[in-house]
Coordinates of C-alpha atoms in Angstrom, one line a residue:
X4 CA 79.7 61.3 38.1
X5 CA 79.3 59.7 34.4
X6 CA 80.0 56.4 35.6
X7 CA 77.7 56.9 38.9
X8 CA 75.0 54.0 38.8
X9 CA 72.4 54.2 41.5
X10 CA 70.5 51.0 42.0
X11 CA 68.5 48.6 44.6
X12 CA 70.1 45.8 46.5
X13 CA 70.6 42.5 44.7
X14 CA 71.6 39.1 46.3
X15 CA 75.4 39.2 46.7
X16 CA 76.0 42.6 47.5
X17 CA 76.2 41.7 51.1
X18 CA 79.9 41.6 51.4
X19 CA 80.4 44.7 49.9
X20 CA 77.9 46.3 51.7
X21 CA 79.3 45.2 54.9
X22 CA 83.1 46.1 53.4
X23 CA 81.6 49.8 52.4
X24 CA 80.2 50.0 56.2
X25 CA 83.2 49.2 57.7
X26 CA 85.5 51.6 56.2
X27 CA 83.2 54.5 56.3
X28 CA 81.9 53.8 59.8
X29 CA 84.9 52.9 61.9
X30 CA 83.3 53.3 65.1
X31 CA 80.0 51.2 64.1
X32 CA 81.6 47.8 62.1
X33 CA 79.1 44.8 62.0
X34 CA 79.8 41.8 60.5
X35 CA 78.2 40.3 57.8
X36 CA 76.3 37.5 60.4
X37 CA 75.0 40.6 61.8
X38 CA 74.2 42.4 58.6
X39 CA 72.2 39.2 57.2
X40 CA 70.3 39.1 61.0
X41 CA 69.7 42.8 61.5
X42 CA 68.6 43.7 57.8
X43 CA 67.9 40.9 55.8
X44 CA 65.8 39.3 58.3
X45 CA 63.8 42.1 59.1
X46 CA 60.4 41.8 58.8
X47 CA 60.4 45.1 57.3
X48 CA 63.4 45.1 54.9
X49 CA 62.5 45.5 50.9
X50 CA 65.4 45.1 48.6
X51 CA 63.9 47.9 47.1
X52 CA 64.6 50.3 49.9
X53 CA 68.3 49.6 50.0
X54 CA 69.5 51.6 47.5
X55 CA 73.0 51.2 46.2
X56 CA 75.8 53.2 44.4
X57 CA 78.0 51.4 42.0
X58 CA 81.4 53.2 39.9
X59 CA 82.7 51.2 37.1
X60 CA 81.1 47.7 38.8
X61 CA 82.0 48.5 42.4
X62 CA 80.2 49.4 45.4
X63 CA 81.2 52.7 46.7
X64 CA 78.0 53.6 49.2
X65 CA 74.6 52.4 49.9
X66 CA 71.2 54.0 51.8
X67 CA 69.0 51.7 53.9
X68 CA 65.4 53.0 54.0
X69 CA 62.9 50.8 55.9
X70 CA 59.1 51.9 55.8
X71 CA 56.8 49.4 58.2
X72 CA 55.1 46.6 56.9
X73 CA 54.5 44.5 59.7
X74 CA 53.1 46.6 63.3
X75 CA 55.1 45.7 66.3
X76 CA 51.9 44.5 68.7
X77 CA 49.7 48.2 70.4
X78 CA 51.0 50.0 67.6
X79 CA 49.8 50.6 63.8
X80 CA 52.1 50.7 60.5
X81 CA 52.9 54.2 61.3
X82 CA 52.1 54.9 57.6
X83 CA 53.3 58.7 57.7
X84 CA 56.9 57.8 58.4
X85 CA 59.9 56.1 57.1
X86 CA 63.3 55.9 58.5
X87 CA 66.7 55.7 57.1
X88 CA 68.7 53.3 59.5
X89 CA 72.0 53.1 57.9
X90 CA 74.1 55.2 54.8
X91 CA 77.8 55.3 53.9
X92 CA 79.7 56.1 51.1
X93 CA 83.4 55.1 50.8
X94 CA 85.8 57.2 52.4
X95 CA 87.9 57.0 48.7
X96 CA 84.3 58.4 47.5
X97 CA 83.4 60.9 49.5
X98 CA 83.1 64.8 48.6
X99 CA 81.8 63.8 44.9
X100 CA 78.3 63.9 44.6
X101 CA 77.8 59.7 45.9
X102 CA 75.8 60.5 48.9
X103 CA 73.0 63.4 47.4
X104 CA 72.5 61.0 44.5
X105 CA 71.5 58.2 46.8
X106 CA 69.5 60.0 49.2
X107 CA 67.8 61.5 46.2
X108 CA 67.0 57.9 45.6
X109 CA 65.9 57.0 49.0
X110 CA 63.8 59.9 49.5
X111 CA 62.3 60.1 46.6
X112 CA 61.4 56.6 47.4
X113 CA 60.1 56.8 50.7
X114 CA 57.8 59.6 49.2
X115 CA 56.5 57.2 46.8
X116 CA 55.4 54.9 49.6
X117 CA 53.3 57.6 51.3
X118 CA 56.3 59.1 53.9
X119 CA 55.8 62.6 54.8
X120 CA 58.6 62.4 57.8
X121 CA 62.0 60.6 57.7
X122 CA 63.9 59.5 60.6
X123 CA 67.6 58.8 61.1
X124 CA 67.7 56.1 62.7
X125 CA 65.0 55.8 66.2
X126 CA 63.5 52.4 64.0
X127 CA 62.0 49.9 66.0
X128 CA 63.0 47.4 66.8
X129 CA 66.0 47.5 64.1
X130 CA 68.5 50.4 64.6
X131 CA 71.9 50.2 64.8
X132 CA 72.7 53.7 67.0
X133 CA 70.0 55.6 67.7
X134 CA 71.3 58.5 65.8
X135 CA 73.8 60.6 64.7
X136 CA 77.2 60.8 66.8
X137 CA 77.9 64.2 65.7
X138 CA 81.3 64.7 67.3
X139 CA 82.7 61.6 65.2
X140 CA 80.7 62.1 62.1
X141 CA 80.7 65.7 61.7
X142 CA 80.9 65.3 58.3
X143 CA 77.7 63.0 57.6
X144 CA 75.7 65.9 60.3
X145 CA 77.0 68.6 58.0
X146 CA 75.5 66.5 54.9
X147 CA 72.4 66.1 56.6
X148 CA 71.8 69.5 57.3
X149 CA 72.4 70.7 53.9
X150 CA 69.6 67.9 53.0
X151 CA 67.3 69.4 55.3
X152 CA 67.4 67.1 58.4
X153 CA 67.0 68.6 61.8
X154 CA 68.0 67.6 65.1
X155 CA 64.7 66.2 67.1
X156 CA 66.5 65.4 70.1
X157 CA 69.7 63.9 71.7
X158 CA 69.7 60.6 73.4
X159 CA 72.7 59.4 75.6
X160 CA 74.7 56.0 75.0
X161 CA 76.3 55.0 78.9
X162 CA 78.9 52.3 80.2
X163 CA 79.3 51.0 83.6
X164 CA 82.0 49.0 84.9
X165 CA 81.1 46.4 87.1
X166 CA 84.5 44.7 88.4
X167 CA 84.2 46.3 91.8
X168 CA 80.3 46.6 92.1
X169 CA 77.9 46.4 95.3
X170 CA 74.8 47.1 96.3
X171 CA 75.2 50.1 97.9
X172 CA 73.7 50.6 101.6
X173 CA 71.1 53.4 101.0
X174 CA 69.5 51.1 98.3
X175 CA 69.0 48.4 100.9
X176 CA 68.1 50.0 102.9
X177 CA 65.3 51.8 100.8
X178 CA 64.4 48.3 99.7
X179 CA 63.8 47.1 103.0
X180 CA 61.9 49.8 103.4
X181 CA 59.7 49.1 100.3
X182 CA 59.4 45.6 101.3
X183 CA 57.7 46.5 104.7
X184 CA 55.3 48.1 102.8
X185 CA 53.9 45.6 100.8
X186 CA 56.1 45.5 97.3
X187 CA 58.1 42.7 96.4
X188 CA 61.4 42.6 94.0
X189 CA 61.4 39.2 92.5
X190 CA 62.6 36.8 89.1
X191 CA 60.7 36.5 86.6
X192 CA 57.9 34.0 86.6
X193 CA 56.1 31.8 83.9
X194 CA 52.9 32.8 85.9
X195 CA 54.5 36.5 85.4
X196 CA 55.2 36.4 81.7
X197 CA 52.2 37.4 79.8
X198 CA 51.5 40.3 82.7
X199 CA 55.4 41.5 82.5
X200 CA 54.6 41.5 78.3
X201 CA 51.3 43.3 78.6
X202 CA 53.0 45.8 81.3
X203 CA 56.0 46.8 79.0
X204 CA 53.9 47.0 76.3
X205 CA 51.4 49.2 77.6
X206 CA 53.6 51.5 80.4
X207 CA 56.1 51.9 78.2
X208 CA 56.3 50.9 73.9
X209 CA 55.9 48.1 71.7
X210 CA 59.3 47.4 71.4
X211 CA 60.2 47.1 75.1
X212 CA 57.3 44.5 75.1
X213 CA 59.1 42.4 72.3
X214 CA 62.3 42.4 73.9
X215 CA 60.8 41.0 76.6
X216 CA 58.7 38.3 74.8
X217 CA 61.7 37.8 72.4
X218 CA 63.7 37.2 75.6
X219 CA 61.9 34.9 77.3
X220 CA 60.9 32.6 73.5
X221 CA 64.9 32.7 73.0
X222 CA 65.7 30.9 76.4
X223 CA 66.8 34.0 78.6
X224 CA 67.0 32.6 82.5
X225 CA 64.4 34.5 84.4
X226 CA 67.0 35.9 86.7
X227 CA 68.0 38.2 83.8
X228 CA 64.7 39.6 84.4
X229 CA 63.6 41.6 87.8
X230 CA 60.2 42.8 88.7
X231 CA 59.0 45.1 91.2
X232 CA 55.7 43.9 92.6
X233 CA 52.8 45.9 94.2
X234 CA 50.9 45.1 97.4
X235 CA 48.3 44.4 95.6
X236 CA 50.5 42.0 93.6
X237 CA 50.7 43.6 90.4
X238 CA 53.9 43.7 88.1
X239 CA 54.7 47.9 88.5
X240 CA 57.9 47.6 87.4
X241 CA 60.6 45.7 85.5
X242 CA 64.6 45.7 84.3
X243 CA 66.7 43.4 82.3
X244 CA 69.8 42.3 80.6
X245 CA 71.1 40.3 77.4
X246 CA 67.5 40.9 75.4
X247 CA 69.2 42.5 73.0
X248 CA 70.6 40.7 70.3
X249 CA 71.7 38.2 73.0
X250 CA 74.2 40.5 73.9
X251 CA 74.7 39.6 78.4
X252 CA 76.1 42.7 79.1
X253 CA 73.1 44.9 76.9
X254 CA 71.3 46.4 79.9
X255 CA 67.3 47.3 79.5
X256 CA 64.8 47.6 78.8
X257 CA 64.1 49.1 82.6
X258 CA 61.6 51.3 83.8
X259 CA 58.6 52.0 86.6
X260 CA 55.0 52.3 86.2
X261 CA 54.3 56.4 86.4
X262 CA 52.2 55.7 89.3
X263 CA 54.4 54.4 91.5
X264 CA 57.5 56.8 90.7
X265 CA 59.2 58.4 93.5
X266 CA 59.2 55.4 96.2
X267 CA 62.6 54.5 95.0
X268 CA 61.8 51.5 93.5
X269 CA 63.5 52.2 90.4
X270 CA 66.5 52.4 91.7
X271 CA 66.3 49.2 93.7
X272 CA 65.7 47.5 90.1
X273 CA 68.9 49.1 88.8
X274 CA 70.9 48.1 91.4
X275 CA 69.8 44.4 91.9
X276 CA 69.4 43.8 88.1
X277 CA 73.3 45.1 87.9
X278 CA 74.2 42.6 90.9
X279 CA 73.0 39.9 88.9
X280 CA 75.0 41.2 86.2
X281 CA 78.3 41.3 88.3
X282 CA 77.2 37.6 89.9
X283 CA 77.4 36.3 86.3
X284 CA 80.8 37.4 85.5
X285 CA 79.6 40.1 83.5
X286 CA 82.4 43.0 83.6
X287 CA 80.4 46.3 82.3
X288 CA 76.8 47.3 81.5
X289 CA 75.9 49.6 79.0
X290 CA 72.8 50.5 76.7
X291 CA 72.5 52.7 73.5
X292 CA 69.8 55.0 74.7
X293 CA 68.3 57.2 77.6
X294 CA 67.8 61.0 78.0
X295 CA 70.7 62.3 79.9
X296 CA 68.2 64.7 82.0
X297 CA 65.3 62.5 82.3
X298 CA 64.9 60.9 85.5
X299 CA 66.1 57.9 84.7
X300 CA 69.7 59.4 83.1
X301 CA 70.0 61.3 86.9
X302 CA 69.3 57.8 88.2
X303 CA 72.0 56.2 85.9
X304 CA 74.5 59.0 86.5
X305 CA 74.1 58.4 90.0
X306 CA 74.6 54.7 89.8
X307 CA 78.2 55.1 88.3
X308 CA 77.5 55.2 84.8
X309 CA 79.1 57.4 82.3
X310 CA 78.3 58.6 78.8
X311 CA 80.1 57.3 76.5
X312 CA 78.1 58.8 73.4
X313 CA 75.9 61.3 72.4
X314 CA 73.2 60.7 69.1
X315 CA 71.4 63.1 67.6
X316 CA 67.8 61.9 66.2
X317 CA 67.5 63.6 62.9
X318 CA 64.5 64.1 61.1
X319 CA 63.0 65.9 58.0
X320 CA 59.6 66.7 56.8
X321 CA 59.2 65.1 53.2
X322 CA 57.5 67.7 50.6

């Protein structure tokens, strides 16, 4: 530990960061495009929050702490929290003290800036995984536990192939029925935008309202966007694909207005948002986060998805 050197990022570290990732995290490589677009153009990213550990002039791990200095829009700067997004420490480094001396950095860090709860990792809009997948790195939940984190809740990652997909009968049927009614299921609009922003925004978070005004500025087609319409012509509901990163086959944000839950009209979002999917070319659908008991994971089970991983939020109180 002698030769241990714990300091903050510097400009050129970036490939060694990314190479330290990588062989720590098998299961969660980026690359270093993604690295410069993810963390170095966050809004929020310091260089003195990324806290790196050097032996004899090399990079063997690094901490990324991010504390909010720019509110997503309906939300403050959340000043009593900070969250660690990413850490790894080089497999060839592991075991020898590496990972408490930069977390001892980082949290004594975040405590500086006025933290009294960190997070690993539910940062919005910037995480990576939305947590810990504690049946591949049962090692790193071990070290977190010993640290003092605790488990806040599990969140499921699902996948869905769409090769052989159609709208199932029932569905249409219930969306006829809806229709007859009064609702409408319907593209995305320019005369819809700023309501479909506001909605998300309000109904749901911030962040869901950003990927939908990030999705629309960056050129998304409007059929990647589906909205479930009142009788009285109000936007109650909304689903959508590729606002993530850009990423076509990203499914979500999705969800119904809590008024109007229980008429099916969730599900007829789901399935016609998929369909467009499939029409695309598009050969799976998956997102990184739902609650595997909520209504909406019964609604995704039932719809042919699977869970592919499970994250545990981790958090701990900072004295």
């Amino acid at each position: 530990m002698a030769d241990l050197v714990i300091r903050t990022y510097r400009g050129g570290d970036e490939p060694e960061i990314v190479a330290c990732w990588n062989r720590a995290c098998p299961k969660e490589t980026i690359s270093l495009d993604v690295f410069i677009k993810r963390v170095l153009c966050d809004a929020n990213f310091a260089p003195e929050g990324l806290f790196i550990a050097e032996k004899g002039g090399v990079l063997v791990g690094f901490v990324l702490t991010v504390v909010r200095r720019v509110p997503m829009m309906g939300t403050d700067l959340e000043p009593d929290r900070g969250w660690i997004t990413a850490f790894a420490v080089d497999p060839d480094h592991q075991g020898q003290g590496v990972g408490r001396a930069l977390f001892r950095a980082a949290l004594s860090y975040l405590k500086d800036q006025g933290r009294t709860v960190v997070s690993f990792s539910d940062y919005a809009p910037g995480y990576f995984v939305p947590g810990l997948d504690r049946d591949t790195y049962s090692r790193a939940a071990a070290f977190l536990e010993a640290l003092g984190f605790e488990r806040a809740y599990t969140c499921a990652a699902m996948d869905k192939n769409l090769v052989l997909y159609e709208i199932p009968a029932d569905v249409r049927e219930t969306q006829r029925q809806r229709e007859a009614e009064g609702y409408k299921f319907e593209y995305l609009t320019p005369a819809r935008v700023a309501e479909t922003i506001a909605f998300a925004t309000e109904a749901f978070h911030a962040d869901w309202g950003r990927a939908v005004r990030e999705g629309v500025a960056a050129g998304l087609p409007f059929d990647q966007f589906l909205l479930a319409i009142d009788p009285n012509d109000a936007v109650v509901g909304f689903a959508m694909f590729g606002g993530y990163d850009g990423i076509p086959e990203r499914f979500g944000p999705f969800g119904v207005a809590d008024s109007q839950r229980g008429k099916g009209l969730g599900k007829v979002l789901l399935y016609l948002t998929l369909d467009v999917m499939r029409s695309k070319g598009l050969h799976n659908a998956w997102f990184l986060w739902t609650g595997e008991q909520s209504p909406a994971g019964h609604l995704y089970l039932r719809a042919g998805f699977h869970v592919t991983r499970r994250f545990d939020i981790m958090r701990k109180k900072l004295d």
